[in-house]
Coordinates of C-alpha atoms (C1' of nucleotides) in Angstrom, one line a residue:
Chain Y
M1 CA -40.7 -13.1 21.4
A2 CA -38.9 -15.7 23.5
S3 CA -37.3 -17.9 20.8
P4 CA -38.5 -21.6 21.9
P5 CA -35.4 -23.2 20.7
P6 CA -32.4 -21.3 21.9
K7 CA -30.0 -23.6 20.8
Q8 CA -27.6 -20.7 20.8
T9 CA -25.2 -19.5 23.4
M10 CA -26.3 -16.9 25.5
K11 CA -23.4 -15.0 24.1
E12 CA -24.3 -15.4 20.7
R13 CA -27.8 -14.3 21.2
I14 CA -26.6 -11.0 22.6
L15 CA -24.2 -10.9 19.9
E16 CA -26.8 -11.6 17.1
T17 CA -29.4 -8.9 18.3
A18 CA -26.9 -6.1 19.4
D19 CA -25.7 -6.7 15.5
K20 CA -29.2 -5.9 14.2
L21 CA -29.6 -2.8 16.3
F22 CA -26.2 -1.6 16.3
Y23 CA -26.3 -1.9 12.5
M24 CA -29.7 -0.7 11.8
Q25 CA -30.1 2.2 14.3
G26 CA -26.5 3.0 15.3
I27 CA -24.1 2.3 18.1
R28 CA -24.8 5.3 20.2
A29 CA -28.4 5.2 19.5
I30 CA -29.3 1.8 21.1
G31 CA -28.5 1.4 24.8
V32 CA -28.0 -1.8 26.6
D33 CA -31.4 -1.6 28.2
T34 CA -33.0 -2.0 24.6
I35 CA -30.8 -4.9 23.3
A36 CA -31.4 -6.8 26.5
A37 CA -35.2 -5.9 26.4
K38 CA -35.3 -7.2 22.6
I39 CA -34.0 -10.6 23.7
G40 CA -35.9 -10.7 26.8
I41 CA -33.1 -10.9 29.3
S42 CA -32.1 -8.5 32.2
K43 CA -29.5 -6.6 31.9
R44 CA -27.6 -8.2 34.6
T45 CA -27.3 -11.0 32.3
L46 CA -25.8 -9.0 29.5
Y47 CA -23.3 -7.5 32.0
N48 CA -22.3 -11.0 33.0
H49 CA -21.3 -11.9 29.3
F50 CA -19.8 -8.7 28.1
P51 CA -17.8 -6.3 31.0
S52 CA -19.1 -3.2 29.4
K53 CA -20.6 -1.7 26.2
D54 CA -17.3 -1.0 24.7
A55 CA -16.4 -4.5 24.8
L56 CA -19.9 -5.2 23.1
I57 CA -19.1 -3.0 20.2
A58 CA -15.9 -4.6 19.7
A59 CA -17.3 -7.7 19.9
Y60 CA -20.0 -6.6 17.3
L61 CA -17.3 -5.3 14.8
E62 CA -15.2 -8.4 15.0
R63 CA -18.4 -10.7 14.1
R64 CA -18.9 -8.6 11.3
F65 CA -15.0 -9.1 10.2
V66 CA -15.9 -12.3 7.8
Q67 CA -13.1 -13.1 5.3
P68 CA -14.3 -13.7 1.9
R69 CA -14.5 -17.3 1.2
A70 CA -12.4 -18.6 -1.5
S71 CA -14.0 -19.5 -5.0
D72 CA -13.0 -21.7 -7.8
K73 CA -14.5 -19.2 -10.3
P74 CA -12.3 -17.2 -12.4
P75 CA -10.4 -14.0 -10.6
A76 CA -12.2 -11.4 -13.0
E77 CA -15.7 -12.9 -12.5
Q78 CA -14.9 -12.9 -8.8
I79 CA -14.0 -9.4 -8.8
L80 CA -17.2 -8.3 -11.0
A81 CA -19.3 -10.5 -8.7
T82 CA -18.0 -8.2 -5.8
F83 CA -20.2 -5.3 -7.6
D84 CA -23.3 -7.6 -8.4
S85 CA -23.5 -8.7 -4.7
L86 CA -23.3 -4.8 -3.6
E87 CA -26.3 -4.0 -6.0
R88 CA -28.3 -6.9 -4.3
R89 CA -27.3 -5.6 -0.8
F90 CA -28.0 -1.9 -2.2
A91 CA -31.6 -3.2 -3.1
S92 CA -32.2 -4.8 0.5
K93 CA -34.1 -2.6 3.0
D94 CA -31.5 -4.0 5.6
F95 CA -28.6 -2.3 4.1
R96 CA -27.4 0.7 5.9
G97 CA -24.0 1.1 4.9
C98 CA -20.3 -0.4 6.0
P99 CA -20.6 -1.3 9.6
F100 CA -17.0 -0.2 10.0
V101 CA -17.3 3.2 8.3
N102 CA -20.1 3.9 10.1
A103 CA -18.7 3.0 13.3
V104 CA -15.8 5.0 12.8
A105 CA -17.9 7.7 11.6
E106 CA -20.1 7.9 14.7
L107 CA -17.5 7.0 17.5
G108 CA -14.4 9.1 15.8
P109 CA -11.1 8.1 14.5
E110 CA -9.8 8.8 17.9
D111 CA -11.4 5.5 19.3
R112 CA -8.2 3.3 18.8
S113 CA -10.0 0.0 19.3
V114 CA -12.7 0.5 16.8
R115 CA -10.4 2.0 14.2
K116 CA -8.0 -0.6 14.3
I117 CA -10.6 -3.5 13.4
A118 CA -11.9 -1.2 10.8
I119 CA -8.5 -0.7 9.1
A120 CA -7.7 -4.3 9.1
F121 CA -11.4 -5.1 7.5
K122 CA -10.4 -2.4 4.5
E123 CA -7.1 -4.0 4.4
S124 CA -8.4 -7.3 4.0
R125 CA -10.7 -6.5 1.3
R126 CA -7.9 -4.4 -0.3
A127 CA -5.7 -7.6 0.0
W128 CA -8.5 -9.9 -1.6
F129 CA -8.6 -7.9 -4.9
R130 CA -4.9 -7.7 -4.9
D131 CA -4.4 -11.4 -5.0
L132 CA -6.9 -12.0 -7.7
L133 CA -5.2 -9.4 -9.8
R134 CA -1.9 -11.0 -9.4
E135 CA -3.7 -13.9 -10.3
L136 CA -4.6 -12.3 -13.5
G137 CA -0.8 -11.3 -14.0
V138 CA -1.9 -7.5 -13.6
A139 CA 1.3 -5.6 -12.9
D140 CA 0.5 -2.9 -10.5
A141 CA -1.9 -5.2 -8.5
E142 CA -1.4 -3.1 -5.5
G143 CA -2.7 -0.1 -7.1
L144 CA -5.5 -1.5 -9.1
A145 CA -6.7 -3.1 -5.9
T146 CA -6.5 0.1 -3.9
Q147 CA -8.5 2.1 -7.0
L148 CA -11.1 -1.1 -7.0
V149 CA -11.8 -0.6 -3.1
L150 CA -12.5 3.2 -3.9
L151 CA -15.1 2.2 -6.1
V152 CA -16.8 -0.2 -3.5
D153 CA -16.4 2.1 -0.5
G154 CA -17.7 4.9 -3.0
S155 CA -20.7 3.2 -4.2
I156 CA -21.5 2.4 -0.3
A157 CA -21.3 5.8 0.7
Q158 CA -23.6 7.2 -2.1
D159 CA -26.0 4.6 -1.4
L160 CA -26.1 5.2 2.0
V161 CA -27.3 8.8 1.4
R162 CA -29.2 8.2 -2.1
D163 CA -30.5 4.4 -1.5
D164 CA -29.7 3.8 -5.2
P165 CA -28.5 0.6 -6.2
A166 CA -27.4 1.8 -9.7
M167 CA -24.3 3.3 -7.8
A168 CA -23.0 -0.2 -7.8
R169 CA -23.7 -0.7 -11.4
A170 CA -21.7 2.4 -11.8
A171 CA -18.9 1.2 -9.8
R172 CA -19.0 -2.1 -11.8
Q173 CA -18.6 -0.2 -15.0
A174 CA -16.0 2.0 -13.9
A175 CA -14.3 -1.4 -12.7
I176 CA -14.3 -2.8 -16.3
V177 CA -12.9 0.1 -17.6
L178 CA -10.0 0.1 -15.1
L179 CA -9.5 -3.6 -15.5
A180 CA -9.3 -3.6 -19.3
H181 CA -7.0 -0.7 -19.0
A182 CA -4.6 -2.9 -17.1
G183 CA -4.7 -5.9 -19.4
V184 CA -7.2 -8.0 -18.2
N185 CA -9.4 -9.6 -20.6
I186 CA -13.1 -9.6 -19.5
D187 CA -14.2 -12.9 -20.7
K188 CA -17.2 -12.3 -22.9
S189 CA -18.9 -15.1 -21.2
I190 CA -19.6 -12.7 -18.5
P191 CA -22.2 -10.8 -19.6
D192 CA -22.0 -7.2 -19.3
K193 CA -25.6 -7.1 -18.8
P194 CA -26.5 -4.3 -21.4
R195 CA -29.0 -2.9 -19.0
E196 CA -30.2 0.4 -19.5
A197 CA -27.3 2.7 -19.0
A198 CA -27.1 3.2 -15.6
K199 CA -29.6 5.7 -15.1
I200 CA -29.0 7.2 -11.7
R201 CA -32.2 8.1 -9.5
Q202 CA -32.9 11.9 -9.4
P203 CA -33.2 13.2 -5.8
D204 CA -36.5 12.9 -4.3
A205 CA -38.5 15.9 -4.7
S206 CA -40.6 15.2 -1.8
Chain J
M1 CA -11.0 32.4 25.0
A2 CA -13.6 35.4 24.4
S3 CA -12.4 36.9 21.2
P4 CA -12.0 40.5 21.6
P5 CA -13.3 41.6 18.0
P6 CA -16.7 40.0 17.7
K7 CA -17.6 41.7 14.6
Q8 CA -19.8 38.5 13.4
T9 CA -23.5 38.2 14.3
M10 CA -24.3 36.1 17.3
K11 CA -25.8 33.5 15.2
E12 CA -22.6 33.2 13.2
R13 CA -20.5 32.8 16.1
I14 CA -22.7 29.7 17.3
L15 CA -22.7 28.4 13.7
E16 CA -19.0 28.6 13.6
T17 CA -18.2 27.0 17.1
A18 CA -21.0 24.2 16.3
D19 CA -19.5 23.4 13.1
K20 CA -16.2 22.9 14.5
L21 CA -17.3 20.7 17.3
F22 CA -19.9 18.7 15.5
Y23 CA -17.8 17.7 12.4
M24 CA -14.5 16.8 14.8
Q25 CA -16.4 15.1 17.7
G26 CA -19.7 14.0 16.0
I27 CA -23.2 15.4 16.3
R28 CA -24.5 13.2 19.0
A29 CA -21.2 13.5 21.2
I30 CA -21.5 17.2 21.6
G31 CA -24.4 18.9 23.6
V32 CA -25.5 22.5 23.4
D33 CA -24.0 23.0 26.7
T34 CA -20.6 22.3 25.5
I35 CA -21.0 24.6 22.6
A36 CA -22.3 27.5 24.8
A37 CA -19.6 27.1 26.7
K38 CA -16.7 27.0 24.2
I39 CA -18.0 30.5 23.3
G40 CA -18.4 31.8 26.7
I41 CA -22.4 32.5 26.3
S42 CA -25.2 31.2 28.2
K43 CA -27.2 28.3 27.0
R44 CA -30.5 30.3 27.2
T45 CA -28.9 32.8 24.2
L46 CA -28.3 29.6 22.2
Y47 CA -31.6 28.5 22.5
N48 CA -32.9 32.4 21.4
H49 CA -31.3 31.9 18.1
F50 CA -32.1 28.3 17.2
P51 CA -35.1 26.8 18.4
S52 CA -33.7 23.4 19.0
K53 CA -30.6 21.1 18.6
D54 CA -32.2 19.8 15.5
A55 CA -32.6 23.2 13.9
L56 CA -28.8 24.0 15.0
I57 CA -27.7 20.4 13.2
A58 CA -29.6 21.6 9.9
A59 CA -28.2 24.9 9.9
Y60 CA -24.7 23.2 10.6
L61 CA -25.2 21.1 7.7
E62 CA -26.7 24.0 5.3
R63 CA -23.7 26.3 6.2
R64 CA -21.3 23.1 5.0
F65 CA -23.0 23.1 1.8
V66 CA -21.1 25.6 -0.6
Q67 CA -21.4 25.4 -4.2
P68 CA -17.7 24.9 -5.8
R69 CA -16.9 28.3 -7.4
A70 CA -16.9 28.7 -11.0
S71 CA -13.3 28.6 -12.6
D72 CA -12.0 29.5 -15.8
K73 CA -9.4 26.8 -16.0
P74 CA -10.0 24.0 -18.5
P75 CA -12.6 21.5 -17.6
A76 CA -10.1 18.5 -17.4
E77 CA -7.7 20.5 -15.1
Q78 CA -10.7 21.2 -12.8
I79 CA -11.4 17.6 -12.2
L80 CA -8.1 16.5 -11.4
A81 CA -7.6 19.5 -9.2
T82 CA -10.6 18.1 -7.3
F83 CA -8.5 15.1 -6.3
D84 CA -5.5 17.2 -5.5
S85 CA -7.7 19.3 -3.2
L86 CA -8.6 15.9 -1.5
E87 CA -5.1 15.1 -1.1
R88 CA -4.2 18.1 0.8
R89 CA -7.3 17.8 2.6
F90 CA -6.6 14.3 3.8
A91 CA -3.2 15.4 5.0
S92 CA -4.7 18.3 7.3
K93 CA -5.3 16.8 10.9
D94 CA -8.5 18.7 10.6
F95 CA -10.0 16.5 8.3
R96 CA -12.6 13.8 9.4
G97 CA -14.5 12.7 6.4
C98 CA -17.5 13.9 4.4
P99 CA -19.7 15.9 7.1
F100 CA -22.8 14.8 5.5
V101 CA -22.1 11.0 5.1
N102 CA -21.3 11.2 8.8
A103 CA -24.2 12.9 9.8
V104 CA -26.5 9.9 7.6
A105 CA -24.2 7.7 9.3
E106 CA -24.8 9.2 12.7
L107 CA -28.4 9.9 12.5
G108 CA -29.5 7.6 10.4
P109 CA -31.2 7.6 7.0
E110 CA -34.4 7.9 8.6
D111 CA -34.1 11.2 9.6
R112 CA -35.5 13.1 6.5
S113 CA -34.0 16.5 7.1
V114 CA -30.9 15.6 7.3
R115 CA -30.7 13.1 4.6
K116 CA -32.3 15.4 2.1
I117 CA -29.5 18.1 2.6
A118 CA -26.9 15.4 2.1
I119 CA -28.5 14.1 -1.2
A120 CA -28.6 17.5 -2.4
F121 CA -24.9 18.3 -1.6
K122 CA -24.1 14.9 -3.2
E123 CA -26.2 15.6 -6.2
S124 CA -24.7 19.0 -6.6
R125 CA -21.0 17.5 -6.7
R126 CA -22.3 14.9 -9.5
A127 CA -23.7 17.7 -11.6
W128 CA -20.6 19.7 -11.4
F129 CA -18.6 16.9 -12.6
R130 CA -21.4 16.2 -15.2
D131 CA -21.6 19.6 -16.5
L132 CA -17.7 20.1 -16.8
L133 CA -17.7 16.7 -18.8
R134 CA -20.2 18.0 -21.2
E135 CA -18.0 20.9 -21.9
L136 CA -15.4 18.2 -22.7
G137 CA -17.5 16.6 -25.1
V138 CA -18.0 13.5 -23.2
A139 CA -20.8 11.1 -24.6
D140 CA -22.2 9.6 -21.5
A141 CA -21.4 12.5 -19.1
E142 CA -23.9 11.5 -16.6
G143 CA -22.6 7.9 -16.0
L144 CA -18.8 9.1 -15.8
A145 CA -19.9 11.6 -13.4
T146 CA -21.2 9.1 -11.3
Q147 CA -18.0 7.0 -11.5
L148 CA -16.0 10.0 -10.5
V149 CA -18.2 11.0 -7.4
L150 CA -17.6 7.2 -6.7
L151 CA -14.1 7.8 -6.6
V152 CA -14.1 11.1 -4.7
D153 CA -16.5 9.7 -1.8
G154 CA -14.5 6.1 -1.8
S155 CA -11.3 8.0 -1.1
I156 CA -12.9 9.9 1.7
A157 CA -14.2 7.0 3.3
Q158 CA -10.7 5.1 3.1
D159 CA -9.1 8.4 4.5
L160 CA -11.7 8.4 7.2
V161 CA -10.4 4.9 8.3
R162 CA -6.9 4.6 7.4
D163 CA -5.8 8.3 7.4
D164 CA -3.8 8.1 4.3
P165 CA -3.6 10.9 1.3
A166 CA -2.6 8.2 -0.9
M167 CA -6.4 7.1 -1.6
A168 CA -6.6 10.6 -3.1
R169 CA -3.9 9.8 -5.5
A170 CA -4.9 6.6 -6.0
A171 CA -8.7 8.1 -7.0
R172 CA -6.8 10.5 -9.2
Q173 CA -5.0 7.9 -11.1
A174 CA -8.3 5.8 -11.4
A175 CA -9.9 9.3 -12.7
I176 CA -7.3 9.6 -15.3
V177 CA -7.9 6.3 -16.7
L178 CA -11.6 6.7 -16.8
L179 CA -11.2 10.1 -18.6
A180 CA -9.0 8.8 -21.1
H181 CA -11.5 6.0 -21.7
A182 CA -14.1 8.5 -22.6
G183 CA -11.8 10.2 -25.2
V184 CA -10.5 13.2 -22.7
N185 CA -7.3 14.7 -23.6
I186 CA -5.6 14.6 -20.5
D187 CA -3.4 17.7 -21.4
K188 CA 0.1 17.0 -21.0
S189 CA 0.4 20.5 -19.4
I190 CA -1.0 19.1 -16.4
P191 CA 1.7 17.1 -15.2
D192 CA 1.0 13.6 -14.1
K193 CA 3.1 14.1 -11.4
P194 CA 5.6 10.9 -11.6
R195 CA 5.5 10.5 -8.0
E196 CA 6.3 7.2 -6.7
A197 CA 3.4 4.9 -7.4
A198 CA 0.9 5.3 -5.0
K199 CA 2.3 3.5 -2.3
I200 CA -0.4 2.8 0.3
R201 CA 0.7 2.9 4.0
Q202 CA 0.4 -0.5 5.6
P203 CA -1.8 -0.5 8.6
D204 CA -0.5 0.3 11.7
A205 CA 1.3 -2.6 13.7
S206 CA 0.9 -0.8 17.1
Chain G
dG1 C1' -33.9 59.7 32.0
dA2 C1' -36.8 56.1 30.5
dC3 C1' -37.6 52.4 27.2
dT4 C1' -36.0 48.1 25.0
dA5 C1' -33.7 44.2 23.2
dG6 C1' -30.4 40.8 24.2
dT7 C1' -27.8 38.5 27.2
dT8 C1' -26.8 36.2 31.9
dA9 C1' -27.1 33.1 35.9
dC10 C1' -29.1 29.5 37.5
dA11 C1' -32.3 26.3 39.0
dC12 C1' -35.0 22.5 37.2
dA13 C1' -38.2 19.2 35.1
dG14 C1' -37.8 15.1 32.6
dG15 C1' -35.5 12.4 30.1
dT16 C1' -31.7 9.0 28.8
dC17 C1' -27.6 6.5 29.8
dT18 C1' -23.9 3.0 31.9
dG19 C1' -23.0 0.3 35.4
dT20 C1' -23.3 -1.9 39.9
dG21 C1' -25.4 -4.0 44.4
dT22 C1' -28.6 -7.5 46.3
dA23 C1' -31.7 -11.2 47.1
dA24 C1' -34.7 -14.3 45.1
dT25 C1' -35.2 -18.0 41.9
dC26 C1' -34.6 -22.1 39.1
dA27 C1' -31.9 -26.1 37.1
dA28 C1' -28.9 -29.3 36.7
dA29 C1' -25.1 -31.8 38.3
dA30 C1' -23.0 -34.1 42.6
Chain B
dT1 C1' -30.7 -33.7 48.5
dT2 C1' -27.6 -30.5 48.4
dT3 C1' -24.7 -27.4 45.5
dT4 C1' -23.4 -24.7 42.3
dG5 C1' -23.9 -21.5 38.6
dA6 C1' -26.8 -19.0 35.6
dT7 C1' -30.5 -15.8 35.8
dT8 C1' -33.8 -12.9 37.2
dA9 C1' -36.1 -8.4 39.4
dC10 C1' -35.3 -4.0 40.9
dA11 C1' -33.6 -0.4 42.6
dC12 C1' -30.4 3.0 42.5
dA13 C1' -26.1 6.1 41.6
dG14 C1' -24.1 9.4 39.0
dA15 C1' -23.9 11.4 34.7
dC16 C1' -25.4 13.6 30.8
dC17 C1' -28.8 15.2 27.7
dT18 C1' -32.6 19.0 25.8
dG19 C1' -35.3 22.4 26.6
dT20 C1' -37.9 25.8 29.7
dG21 C1' -38.7 29.6 33.6
dT22 C1' -37.3 33.4 36.0
dA23 C1' -35.5 37.5 37.5
dA24 C1' -31.4 40.4 37.1
dC25 C1' -28.3 43.2 34.3
dT26 C1' -26.3 45.6 30.6
dA27 C1' -26.5 48.1 26.3
dG28 C1' -27.5 51.2 23.5
dT29 C1' -31.8 54.5 21.6
dC30 C1' -35.5 57.7 21.9

DNA sequence: GACTAGTTACACAGGTCTGTGTAATCAAAA
DNA sequence: TTTTGATTACACAGACCTGTGTAACTAGTC
């Protein structure tokens, strides 16, 4: 259990484990004892690095907040790649929705610190779309960016309950229509992937 | 505190209170003692009507599962009215996201009974859209219905963290584009409400 | 009045949780 | 070697949770 080459700082080891457990099982569902036990350290050590569970939660969310790295691919391609990436993540068994939305749903919008970072994350995603749309010369880049994040979050929420990667494909198709309507020329070199028409999975009968 | 005309059944009184508390503060955050205390009954009585908290949770979600009532308004109008209704609900301080998505996020997709009813709800909403689209003669009613529910759930998730009714307007505008692209004639009698172009609220600086 | 069904107050078992206090241990730096 | 800092084991306080057991009480109904 104890990883032989612990060449990370203790703080990072704690955060890494907390991340896995918080994300996969829920923040309220995981106690600090569980985290410490999983790493093989004492609870005292954990509390030496984080003054409280709340601080650990905040650090967990901050660590999840990574800016999308810049790319030299054409903007339209980057936008559509977002949905392909989503589809891949939906197919993974380790995907369990958006950690920020989940945290707000679990802890409540009254938790100011949690909500604040969730808002910052959502806004950064929207700004990323918006800047790409501006590059494409879209008139109402703000508005269209908002519509695109709706598709992203909508597919994530749907996948969380349905566990169906087709939600990402449906979002991608809708995005294409919205982009085209805004005058964006979807490069034909980006294959529209004539997959079978986004068949969605029927609810499990069992 | 004790409502003088308790002309509801005890079970309904319990469910009504549980609904308010579960929805507004979270299922895990509310204990059965809290619910009983709020009604002014003993915990024993509560357990006489529901064998366990899990049963109460299931009943809470089932009570939230109401089918959209049939309407004689034109289908396109009904579809767009969905987003207007969302906008109104977003503006209310009592709105706190989709109870089904929240429950799955809080309890985890591993909770089969919770997830099952959440799937049923989501699918019923999608089927409602789909049937209206069929009435409108839309070719790929299935696919478009899926895209519309993405917009609905996306705006709900975004509003949950941002608390911004503009998300519903953005979803509505996207829906109009998608419908038009599918050949649906948006009746001009449905005013497109030339409101100011869906300005979204900037993240709170405080 | 007598019977019945629902309800109440209240204690309690057994579990979980966050966070702290303490003294011993270990390892590396001085 | 001595000192210093991090870590450990472990107990514990105080709170909260779900669920049960029990005896008394209060309505209505027969």
